[in-house]
PDB file of C-alpha atoms and ligand atoms in Angstrom:
ATOM      1  CA  MET A   1      73.865-136.151  71.389  1.00 44.00           C
ATOM      2  CA  LYS A   2      76.197-135.180  68.508  1.00 49.00           C
ATOM      3  CA  ARG A   3      74.553-135.204  65.107  1.00 52.00           C
ATOM      4  CA  LYS A   4      76.649-137.005  62.481  1.00 57.00           C
ATOM      5  CA  PRO A   5      77.169-134.681  59.528  1.00 71.00           C
ATOM      6  CA  LYS A   6      75.586-135.991  56.328  1.00 84.00           C
ATOM      7  CA  LEU A   7      77.853-136.872  53.373  1.00 92.00           C
ATOM      8  CA  GLY A   8      80.960-136.644  55.555  1.00 92.00           C
ATOM      9  CA  GLN A   9      80.622-132.875  55.722  1.00 95.00           C
ATOM     10  CA  ASN A  10      83.313-131.579  58.058  1.00 96.00           C
ATOM     11  CA  PHE A  11      84.340-128.254  56.606  1.00 97.00           C
ATOM     12  CA  LEU A  12      87.932-127.073  56.865  1.00 98.00           C
ATOM     13  CA  THR A  13      88.202-123.838  58.838  1.00 98.00           C
ATOM     14  CA  ASP A  14      91.969-123.731  59.435  1.00 98.00           C
ATOM     15  CA  ASP A  15      93.334-121.079  57.085  1.00 98.00           C
ATOM     16  CA  ARG A  16      96.941-122.309  57.160  1.00 98.00           C
ATOM     17  CA  ALA A  17      95.863-125.870  56.461  1.00 98.00           C
ATOM     18  CA  ARG A  18      93.748-125.022  53.430  1.00 98.00           C
ATOM     19  CA  HIS A  19      96.654-123.076  51.943  1.00 98.00           C
ATOM     20  CA  ALA A  20      99.091-125.896  52.724  1.00 98.00           C
ATOM     21  CA  ILE A  21      96.825-128.398  50.955  1.00 98.00           C
ATOM     22  CA  ALA A  22      96.513-126.233  47.843  1.00 98.00           C
ATOM     23  CA  ASP A  23     100.265-125.479  47.855  1.00 98.00           C
ATOM     24  CA  ALA A  24     101.039-129.224  47.922  1.00 98.00           C
ATOM     25  CA  LEU A  25      99.757-129.574  44.349  1.00 98.00           C
ATOM     26  CA  GLY A  26     102.632-127.392  43.123  1.00 97.00           C
ATOM     27  CA  ASP A  27     102.428-125.267  39.985  1.00 98.00           C
ATOM     28  CA  ILE A  28      98.968-125.840  38.465  1.00 98.00           C
ATOM     29  CA  ARG A  29      98.839-122.891  36.062  1.00 98.00           C
ATOM     30  CA  GLN A  30      98.744-125.179  33.038  1.00 97.00           C
ATOM     31  CA  ARG A  31      96.919-128.061  34.713  1.00 98.00           C
ATOM     32  CA  THR A  32      93.442-129.513  34.851  1.00 98.00           C
ATOM     33  CA  VAL A  33      92.640-130.007  38.540  1.00 98.00           C
ATOM     34  CA  ILE A  34      89.746-132.116  39.801  1.00 98.00           C
ATOM     35  CA  GLU A  35      88.503-131.241  43.291  1.00 98.00           C
ATOM     36  CA  ILE A  36      86.545-133.938  45.077  1.00 98.00           C
ATOM     37  CA  GLY A  37      83.910-132.551  47.451  1.00 98.00           C
ATOM     38  CA  PRO A  38      84.556-128.777  47.326  1.00 98.00           C
ATOM     39  CA  GLY A  39      81.792-128.171  49.877  1.00 98.00           C
ATOM     40  CA  LYS A  40      81.656-124.482  50.739  1.00 98.00           C
ATOM     41  CA  GLY A  41      84.875-123.797  48.805  1.00 98.00           C
ATOM     42  CA  ALA A  42      87.569-123.676  51.515  1.00 98.00           C
ATOM     43  CA  ILE A  43      90.186-125.094  49.115  1.00 98.00           C
ATOM     44  CA  THR A  44      88.381-124.168  45.892  1.00 98.00           C
ATOM     45  CA  ASP A  45      88.732-120.437  46.563  1.00 98.00           C
ATOM     46  CA  ILE A  46      92.520-120.808  46.647  1.00 98.00           C
ATOM     47  CA  LEU A  47      92.640-123.038  43.563  1.00 98.00           C
ATOM     48  CA  VAL A  48      90.450-120.927  41.268  1.00 98.00           C
ATOM     49  CA  PRO A  49      92.984-118.146  40.621  1.00 98.00           C
ATOM     50  CA  ARG A  50      95.821-120.676  40.336  1.00 98.00           C
ATOM     51  CA  ALA A  51      94.551-123.558  38.201  1.00 98.00           C
ATOM     52  CA  GLY A  52      94.527-123.689  34.420  1.00 98.00           C
ATOM     53  CA  HIS A  53      91.176-125.402  34.699  1.00 98.00           C
ATOM     54  CA  LEU A  54      89.307-126.611  37.775  1.00 98.00           C
ATOM     55  CA  VAL A  55      86.543-129.210  37.799  1.00 98.00           C
ATOM     56  CA  ALA A  56      84.739-129.368  41.157  1.00 98.00           C
ATOM     57  CA  LEU A  57      82.686-132.520  41.872  1.00 98.00           C
ATOM     58  CA  GLU A  58      80.114-132.018  44.614  1.00 98.00           C
ATOM     59  CA  LEU A  59      77.210-134.307  45.413  1.00 97.00           C
ATOM     60  CA  ASP A  60      75.312-132.024  47.797  1.00 97.00           C
ATOM     61  CA  ARG A  61      72.258-130.593  46.082  1.00 97.00           C
ATOM     62  CA  GLU A  62      72.541-127.240  47.853  1.00 97.00           C
ATOM     63  CA  LEU A  63      76.312-126.775  48.030  1.00 97.00           C
ATOM     64  CA  ALA A  64      76.948-127.547  44.330  1.00 98.00           C
ATOM     65  CA  PRO A  65      74.588-124.854  42.932  1.00 98.00           C
ATOM     66  CA  ALA A  66      75.810-122.342  45.537  1.00 98.00           C
ATOM     67  CA  LEU A  67      79.416-122.847  44.416  1.00 98.00           C
ATOM     68  CA  ALA A  68      78.422-122.713  40.739  1.00 98.00           C
ATOM     69  CA  ALA A  69      76.599-119.409  41.369  1.00 98.00           C
ATOM     70  CA  ARG A  70      79.622-117.939  43.158  1.00 98.00           C
ATOM     71  CA  TYR A  71      81.818-118.665  40.143  1.00 98.00           C
ATOM     72  CA  ALA A  72      79.227-118.121  37.399  1.00 98.00           C
ATOM     73  CA  ASP A  73      81.459-115.521  35.723  1.00 97.00           C
ATOM     74  CA  THR A  74      84.699-117.499  36.014  1.00 98.00           C
ATOM     75  CA  PRO A  75      85.291-119.580  32.882  1.00 97.00           C
ATOM     76  CA  THR A  76      88.149-121.643  34.348  1.00 98.00           C
ATOM     77  CA  ILE A  77      85.977-123.478  36.897  1.00 98.00           C
ATOM     78  CA  ARG A  78      83.247-125.983  36.199  1.00 98.00           C
ATOM     79  CA  VAL A  79      81.097-127.288  39.040  1.00 98.00           C
ATOM     80  CA  ILE A  80      79.572-130.714  38.433  1.00 98.00           C
ATOM     81  CA  GLU A  81      76.820-131.896  40.765  1.00 98.00           C
ATOM     82  CA  ASP A  82      77.455-135.625  40.835  1.00 97.00           C
ATOM     83  CA  ASP A  83      78.766-138.551  42.840  1.00 98.00           C
ATOM     84  CA  VAL A  84      82.555-138.896  42.509  1.00 98.00           C
ATOM     85  CA  LEU A  85      82.145-142.679  42.603  1.00 98.00           C
ATOM     86  CA  ARG A  86      79.780-142.631  39.617  1.00 98.00           C
ATOM     87  CA  ILE A  87      81.462-140.146  37.323  1.00 98.00           C
ATOM     88  CA  ASP A  88      83.833-141.298  34.566  1.00 97.00           C
ATOM     89  CA  LEU A  89      86.965-139.323  35.448  1.00 97.00           C
ATOM     90  CA  ALA A  90      88.428-139.732  31.948  1.00 96.00           C
ATOM     91  CA  SER A  91      85.393-137.910  30.528  1.00 96.00           C
ATOM     92  CA  ILE A  92      86.259-134.704  32.398  1.00 96.00           C
ATOM     93  CA  ILE A  93      89.969-134.692  31.479  1.00 97.00           C
ATOM     94  CA  PRO A  94      90.979-133.241  28.099  1.00 94.00           C
ATOM     95  CA  SER A  95      92.016-136.155  25.895  1.00 93.00           C
ATOM     96  CA  GLY A  96      95.731-136.847  25.811  1.00 93.00           C
ATOM     97  CA  GLU A  97      96.295-134.948  29.080  1.00 96.00           C
ATOM     98  CA  THR A  98      96.640-135.954  32.712  1.00 98.00           C
ATOM     99  CA  ALA A  99      94.855-134.219  35.587  1.00 98.00           C
ATOM    100  CA  ASP A 100      95.732-133.515  39.221  1.00 98.00           C
ATOM    101  CA  VAL A 101      93.304-134.341  42.024  1.00 98.00           C
ATOM    102  CA  ILE A 102      92.737-132.564  45.304  1.00 99.00           C
ATOM    103  CA  GLY A 103      90.217-133.078  48.067  1.00 98.00           C
ATOM    104  CA  ASN A 104      89.322-133.089  51.702  1.00 98.00           C
ATOM    105  CA  LEU A 105      87.617-136.424  51.109  1.00 98.00           C
ATOM    106  CA  PRO A 106      84.253-137.500  52.458  1.00 96.00           C
ATOM    107  CA  TYR A 107      85.598-140.069  54.946  1.00 93.00           C
ATOM    108  CA  TYR A 108      82.720-142.544  54.591  1.00 93.00           C
ATOM    109  CA  ILE A 109      83.893-143.474  51.050  1.00 96.00           C
ATOM    110  CA  THR A 110      87.654-142.848  51.279  1.00 97.00           C
ATOM    111  CA  SER A 111      88.780-146.362  50.249  1.00 96.00           C
ATOM    112  CA  ASP A 112      86.437-146.465  47.263  1.00 97.00           C
ATOM    113  CA  ILE A 113      87.661-143.042  46.105  1.00 98.00           C
ATOM    114  CA  LEU A 114      91.298-144.121  46.454  1.00 98.00           C
ATOM    115  CA  LEU A 115      90.689-147.304  44.456  1.00 96.00           C
ATOM    116  CA  LYS A 116      89.032-145.212  41.760  1.00 97.00           C
ATOM    117  CA  LEU A 117      92.011-142.839  41.688  1.00 98.00           C
ATOM    118  CA  PHE A 118      94.479-145.732  41.458  1.00 96.00           C
ATOM    119  CA  ALA A 119      92.558-147.191  38.509  1.00 95.00           C
ATOM    120  CA  ALA A 120      92.533-143.797  36.769  1.00 96.00           C
ATOM    121  CA  GLY A 121      96.246-143.390  37.504  1.00 95.00           C
ATOM    122  CA  ALA A 122      97.023-146.843  36.102  1.00 93.00           C
ATOM    123  CA  ALA A 123      95.066-145.891  32.964  1.00 93.00           C
ATOM    124  CA  GLY A 124      97.337-142.860  32.547  1.00 95.00           C
ATOM    125  CA  HIS A 125      94.745-140.181  33.392  1.00 97.00           C
ATOM    126  CA  LEU A 126      96.255-138.734  36.594  1.00 98.00           C
ATOM    127  CA  ARG A 127      99.589-137.195  37.572  1.00 98.00           C
ATOM    128  CA  ARG A 128      99.263-136.562  41.301  1.00 98.00           C
ATOM    129  CA  ALA A 129      96.701-136.232  44.076  1.00 98.00           C
ATOM    130  CA  VAL A 130      96.701-134.349  47.362  1.00 98.00           C
ATOM    131  CA  VAL A 131      94.047-135.914  49.535  1.00 98.00           C
ATOM    132  CA  MET A 132      92.981-135.575  53.160  1.00 98.00           C
ATOM    133  CA  MET A 133      91.506-138.545  54.962  1.00 98.00           C
ATOM    134  CA  GLN A 134      91.078-140.034  58.402  1.00 98.00           C
ATOM    135  CA  ARG A 135      94.538-140.425  59.982  1.00 98.00           C
ATOM    136  CA  GLU A 136      94.209-144.186  60.450  1.00 98.00           C
ATOM    137  CA  VAL A 137      93.440-144.701  56.754  1.00 98.00           C
ATOM    138  CA  ALA A 138      96.346-142.467  55.706  1.00 98.00           C
ATOM    139  CA  ASP A 139      98.636-144.482  57.986  1.00 98.00           C
ATOM    140  CA  ARG A 140      97.526-147.676  56.234  1.00 98.00           C
ATOM    141  CA  VAL A 141      98.053-146.206  52.754  1.00 98.00           C
ATOM    142  CA  ALA A 142     101.586-145.060  53.658  1.00 98.00           C
ATOM    143  CA  ALA A 143     102.689-148.059  55.786  1.00 98.00           C
ATOM    144  CA  SER A 144     105.755-150.125  54.851  1.00 97.00           C
ATOM    145  CA  PRO A 145     105.682-153.944  54.725  1.00 97.00           C
ATOM    146  CA  GLY A 146     106.194-155.573  58.101  1.00 94.00           C
ATOM    147  CA  VAL A 147     104.618-152.798  60.174  1.00 95.00           C
ATOM    148  CA  ARG A 148     101.229-153.266  61.812  1.00 93.00           C
ATOM    149  CA  ASP A 149      99.290-150.954  59.473  1.00 96.00           C
ATOM    150  CA  TYR A 150     100.513-152.613  56.258  1.00 97.00           C
ATOM    151  CA  GLY A 151      97.781-154.479  54.372  1.00 97.00           C
ATOM    152  CA  LEU A 152      95.863-154.713  51.113  1.00 97.00           C
ATOM    153  CA  LEU A 153      95.224-150.959  50.907  1.00 97.00           C
ATOM    154  CA  SER A 154      98.944-150.223  51.392  1.00 98.00           C
ATOM    155  CA  ALA A 155     100.010-152.776  48.778  1.00 98.00           C
ATOM    156  CA  THR A 156      97.428-151.572  46.262  1.00 97.00           C
ATOM    157  CA  ALA A 157      98.347-147.925  46.853  1.00 98.00           C
ATOM    158  CA  GLN A 158     102.066-148.559  46.564  1.00 98.00           C
ATOM    159  CA  MET A 159     101.657-150.601  43.355  1.00 98.00           C
ATOM    160  CA  ASN A 160     100.094-147.513  41.832  1.00 98.00           C
ATOM    161  CA  ALA A 161     101.695-144.459  43.396  1.00 98.00           C
ATOM    162  CA  SER A 162     104.503-143.162  45.515  1.00 98.00           C
ATOM    163  CA  VAL A 163     103.005-141.992  48.785  1.00 98.00           C
ATOM    164  CA  GLU A 164     104.135-138.996  50.867  1.00 98.00           C
ATOM    165  CA  HIS A 165     102.664-138.207  54.259  1.00 98.00           C
ATOM    166  CA  LEU A 166     102.460-134.398  54.462  1.00 98.00           C
ATOM    167  CA  PHE A 167     100.802-133.411  57.766  1.00 98.00           C
ATOM    168  CA  THR A 168      98.110-134.252  60.314  1.00 98.00           C
ATOM    169  CA  LEU A 169      95.306-132.006  61.570  1.00 98.00           C
ATOM    170  CA  SER A 170      93.323-132.193  64.793  1.00 98.00           C
ATOM    171  CA  PRO A 171      89.511-132.181  64.821  1.00 98.00           C
ATOM    172  CA  SER A 172      89.533-128.489  65.811  1.00 98.00           C
ATOM    173  CA  SER A 173      90.599-127.579  62.254  1.00 98.00           C
ATOM    174  CA  PHE A 174      87.076-128.413  61.048  1.00 98.00           C
ATOM    175  CA  SER A 175      83.492-127.399  61.578  1.00 97.00           C
ATOM    176  CA  PRO A 176      81.778-129.434  62.819  1.00 96.00           C
ATOM    177  CA  PRO A 177      84.830-131.202  64.295  1.00 96.00           C
ATOM    178  CA  PRO A 178      85.045-134.871  63.235  1.00 95.00           C
ATOM    179  CA  GLU A 179      85.656-137.575  65.843  1.00 95.00           C
ATOM    180  CA  VAL A 180      89.040-138.427  64.311  1.00 96.00           C
ATOM    181  CA  PHE A 181      92.351-136.794  63.370  1.00 98.00           C
ATOM    182  CA  SER A 182      92.989-136.201  59.664  1.00 98.00           C
ATOM    183  CA  SER A 183      96.113-136.592  57.538  1.00 98.00           C
ATOM    184  CA  VAL A 184      97.061-135.227  54.147  1.00 98.00           C
ATOM    185  CA  LEU A 185      98.841-137.474  51.653  1.00 98.00           C
ATOM    186  CA  ARG A 186     100.383-136.675  48.305  1.00 98.00           C
ATOM    187  CA  LEU A 187     100.176-139.502  45.784  1.00 98.00           C
ATOM    188  CA  THR A 188     102.323-139.390  42.666  1.00 98.00           C
ATOM    189  CA  PHE A 189     100.891-141.907  40.254  1.00 98.00           C
ATOM    190  CA  ALA A 190     103.559-144.259  38.913  1.00 97.00           C
ATOM    191  CA  PRO A 191     102.162-147.769  38.383  1.00 96.00           C
ATOM    192  CA  ARG A 192     104.782-150.493  39.007  1.00 97.00           C
ATOM    193  CA  TYR A 193     103.123-153.408  37.163  1.00 96.00           C
ATOM    194  CA  GLY A 194     105.446-153.181  34.138  1.00 96.00           C
ATOM    195  CA  GLU A 195     108.616-152.850  36.205  1.00 97.00           C
ATOM    196  CA  LEU A 196     107.616-155.836  38.380  1.00 98.00           C
ATOM    197  CA  GLN A 197     106.549-157.829  35.307  1.00 98.00           C
ATOM    198  CA  VAL A 198     103.008-158.611  36.450  1.00 98.00           C
ATOM    199  CA  ASP A 199      99.675-158.040  34.713  1.00 96.00           C
ATOM    200  CA  PRO A 200      97.521-155.526  36.629  1.00 94.00           C
ATOM    201  CA  GLU A 201      94.279-157.510  36.669  1.00 94.00           C
ATOM    202  CA  GLY A 202      95.821-160.813  37.715  1.00 96.00           C
ATOM    203  CA  PHE A 203      98.161-159.253  40.268  1.00 97.00           C
ATOM    204  CA  ASP A 204      95.416-157.133  41.879  1.00 97.00           C
ATOM    205  CA  ARG A 205      93.352-160.324  42.266  1.00 97.00           C
ATOM    206  CA  PHE A 206      96.389-162.135  43.727  1.00 98.00           C
ATOM    207  CA  LEU A 207      96.879-159.337  46.290  1.00 98.00           C
ATOM    208  CA  LYS A 208      93.236-159.615  47.392  1.00 97.00           C
ATOM    209  CA  GLN A 209      93.624-163.395  47.764  1.00 98.00           C
ATOM    210  CA  SER A 210      96.932-163.032  49.629  1.00 98.00           C
ATOM    211  CA  PHE A 211      95.561-160.546  52.174  1.00 98.00           C
ATOM    212  CA  ALA A 212      92.115-162.160  52.512  1.00 97.00           C
ATOM    213  CA  GLN A 213      92.483-163.097  56.197  1.00 95.00           C
ATOM    214  CA  LYS A 214      94.998-161.273  58.336  1.00 87.00           C
ATOM    215  CA  ARG A 215      95.517-164.058  60.868  1.00 89.00           C
ATOM    216  CA  LYS A 216      96.316-166.658  58.177  1.00 96.00           C
ATOM    217  CA  THR A 217      99.712-167.262  56.589  1.00 97.00           C
ATOM    218  CA  LEU A 218     100.080-166.280  52.953  1.00 98.00           C
ATOM    219  CA  GLU A 219     100.181-169.942  51.966  1.00 98.00           C
ATOM    220  CA  ASN A 220      96.903-170.661  53.766  1.00 98.00           C
ATOM    221  CA  ASN A 221      95.225-167.665  52.167  1.00 98.00           C
ATOM    222  CA  LEU A 222      96.348-168.882  48.745  1.00 98.00           C
ATOM    223  CA  ARG A 223      95.125-172.410  49.480  1.00 98.00           C
ATOM    224  CA  ALA A 224      91.760-170.963  50.474  1.00 98.00           C
ATOM    225  CA  ALA A 225      91.727-169.111  47.136  1.00 98.00           C
ATOM    226  CA  GLY A 226      92.118-172.403  45.258  1.00 97.00           C
ATOM    227  CA  PHE A 227      95.882-172.888  44.754  1.00 97.00           C
ATOM    228  CA  SER A 228      96.715-176.570  45.318  1.00 97.00           C
ATOM    229  CA  PRO A 229      99.312-177.532  47.969  1.00 97.00           C
ATOM    230  CA  GLN A 230     101.429-179.205  45.222  1.00 97.00           C
ATOM    231  CA  HIS A 231     101.390-176.108  43.026  1.00 97.00           C
ATOM    232  CA  LEU A 232     102.387-173.906  45.973  1.00 97.00           C
ATOM    233  CA  ALA A 233     105.143-176.314  47.067  1.00 97.00           C
ATOM    234  CA  GLN A 234     106.642-176.556  43.577  1.00 96.00           C
ATOM    235  CA  ALA A 235     106.567-172.862  42.733  1.00 97.00           C
ATOM    236  CA  TRP A 236     107.358-171.286  46.132  1.00 98.00           C
ATOM    237  CA  PRO A 237     110.606-169.250  45.787  1.00 97.00           C
ATOM    238  CA  ALA A 238     113.366-170.309  48.203  1.00 97.00           C
ATOM    239  CA  SER A 239     113.860-166.667  49.233  1.00 96.00           C
ATOM    240  CA  ILE A 240     110.330-166.379  50.706  1.00 97.00           C
ATOM    241  CA  PRO A 241     109.709-168.039  54.101  1.00 96.00           C
ATOM    242  CA  LYS A 242     107.012-170.715  53.885  1.00 95.00           C
ATOM    243  CA  MET A 243     105.244-169.379  56.972  1.00 96.00           C
ATOM    244  CA  ALA A 244     105.301-165.726  55.865  1.00 97.00           C
ATOM    245  CA  ARG A 245     102.222-163.547  56.074  1.00 97.00           C
ATOM    246  CA  ALA A 246     101.442-161.336  53.107  1.00 98.00           C
ATOM    247  CA  GLU A 247     101.863-158.300  55.401  1.00 97.00           C
ATOM    248  CA  ALA A 248     105.582-159.049  55.765  1.00 97.00           C
ATOM    249  CA  LEU A 249     106.473-159.247  52.073  1.00 98.00           C
ATOM    250  CA  THR A 250     107.660-156.406  49.864  1.00 98.00           C
ATOM    251  CA  LEU A 251     105.959-155.817  46.527  1.00 98.00           C
ATOM    252  CA  GLU A 252     109.077-157.191  44.840  1.00 98.00           C
ATOM    253  CA  GLU A 253     108.666-160.459  46.798  1.00 98.00           C
ATOM    254  CA  MET A 254     104.906-160.622  46.167  1.00 98.00           C
ATOM    255  CA  SER A 255     105.439-160.205  42.447  1.00 98.00           C
ATOM    256  CA  GLU A 256     108.232-162.804  42.460  1.00 98.00           C
ATOM    257  CA  LEU A 257     105.814-165.289  44.046  1.00 98.00           C
ATOM    258  CA  TYR A 258     103.052-164.346  41.601  1.00 98.00           C
ATOM    259  CA  ARG A 259     105.339-164.846  38.608  1.00 98.00           C
ATOM    260  CA  ALA A 260     106.618-168.170  39.981  1.00 97.00           C
ATOM    261  CA  LEU A 261     103.070-169.467  40.469  1.00 97.00           C
ATOM    262  CA  ALA A 262     102.068-168.326  36.980  1.00 95.00           C
ATOM    263  CA  ALA A 263     105.135-169.961  35.410  1.00 95.00           C
ATOM    264  CA  ASN A 264     104.434-173.218  37.235  1.00 86.00           C
ATOM    265  CA  ALA A 265     100.675-173.347  36.582  1.00 80.00           C
TER     266      ALA A 265
HETATM  267  N1  SAM B 301      86.322-129.285  50.636  1.00 63.56           N
HETATM  268  C1  SAM B 301      85.452-128.852  51.706  1.00 63.56           C
HETATM  269  C2  SAM B 301      86.292-128.384  52.884  1.00 63.56           C
HETATM  270  O1  SAM B 301      87.468-128.787  52.942  1.00 63.56           O
HETATM  271  O2  SAM B 301      85.774-127.683  53.723  1.00 63.56           O
HETATM  272  C3  SAM B 301      84.465-129.931  52.130  1.00 63.56           C
HETATM  273  C4  SAM B 301      85.083-131.226  52.604  1.00 63.56           C
HETATM  274  S1  SAM B 301      83.936-132.370  53.348  1.00 63.56           S
HETATM  275  C5  SAM B 301      85.029-133.353  54.334  1.00 63.56           C
HETATM  276  C6  SAM B 301      83.536-133.523  52.045  1.00 63.56           C
HETATM  277  C7  SAM B 301      82.705-132.959  50.896  1.00 63.56           C
HETATM  278  O3  SAM B 301      82.428-134.023  49.971  1.00 63.56           O
HETATM  279  C8  SAM B 301      81.355-132.397  51.291  1.00 63.56           C
HETATM  280  O4  SAM B 301      81.168-131.153  50.677  1.00 63.56           O
HETATM  281  C9  SAM B 301      80.354-133.420  50.759  1.00 63.56           C
HETATM  282  O5  SAM B 301      79.088-132.861  50.405  1.00 63.56           O
HETATM  283  C10 SAM B 301      81.078-133.957  49.548  1.00 63.56           C
HETATM  284  N2  SAM B 301      80.683-135.322  49.145  1.00 63.56           N
HETATM  285  C11 SAM B 301      80.244-136.314  49.943  1.00 63.56           C
HETATM  286  N3  SAM B 301      80.013-137.424  49.227  1.00 63.56           N
HETATM  287  C12 SAM B 301      80.333-137.124  47.944  1.00 63.56           C
HETATM  288  C13 SAM B 301      80.320-137.864  46.728  1.00 63.56           C
HETATM  289  N4  SAM B 301      79.936-139.149  46.705  1.00 63.56           N
HETATM  290  N5  SAM B 301      80.680-137.228  45.579  1.00 63.56           N
HETATM  291  C14 SAM B 301      81.084-135.924  45.609  1.00 63.56           C
HETATM  292  N6  SAM B 301      81.123-135.190  46.728  1.00 63.56           N
HETATM  293  C15 SAM B 301      80.753-135.767  47.878  1.00 63.56           C
END
């Protein structure tokens, strides 16, 4: 029987891939870079001589001190033994600056990490992120409206960042090999709330309500969330089909509907 690695520990062993991931961050000589889950340092070792400042966040109680010991004499890297989901990212970024993020993510918490990055990006703390995740999750993040993979994660991601799919790796690029393929995405944080004239908190809630049940129409999801049939009928824009599912609408259309409902409340 295969033993599942703890903490999503599938270490990258493909030399070309680890260089390609580090290269995708671009010129980082003047940048603060946050690495999520450095592990044994496959990507870290490439970043250290390149980055202005590197902060490596590792939860594993043995790997974090081992990495810190390896770089004890290197002032440009700081290893923090902590949970990426608990740490306040703003507290490790010099005030008034933005940081870049990189990581071969622990797959068991990928969505939570992405949501945390989007929130930090919307707050103006991040410039870009190069992140590896399970291929299926990457496909959802990058999907366009109307295709099968498009859903709440896609809409949330694309409200907060432009998404580039860089490359996919097979399980043999890792040790131990995971059971899934992996894809690398580059996210350039550029929140669209202002441009689409919606408030972030209200619109994020509206997206969750709209995508609550995949088999329901958008209208039925909104009814289930408490919008009255009269309110929906009065405010519904003529350009949006009544029977549409949230998965089919662009972010421009979703925000048009949100604004119409708010104006007609
Ligand atoms: N970067 C290394 C590489 O590419 O070989 C390791 C990648 S491995 C997929 C994920 C890493 O994230 C592991 O080192 C694991 O210990 C670490 N990790 C898991 N959960 C974490 C968490 N909540 N906070 C920070 N690091 C975590």
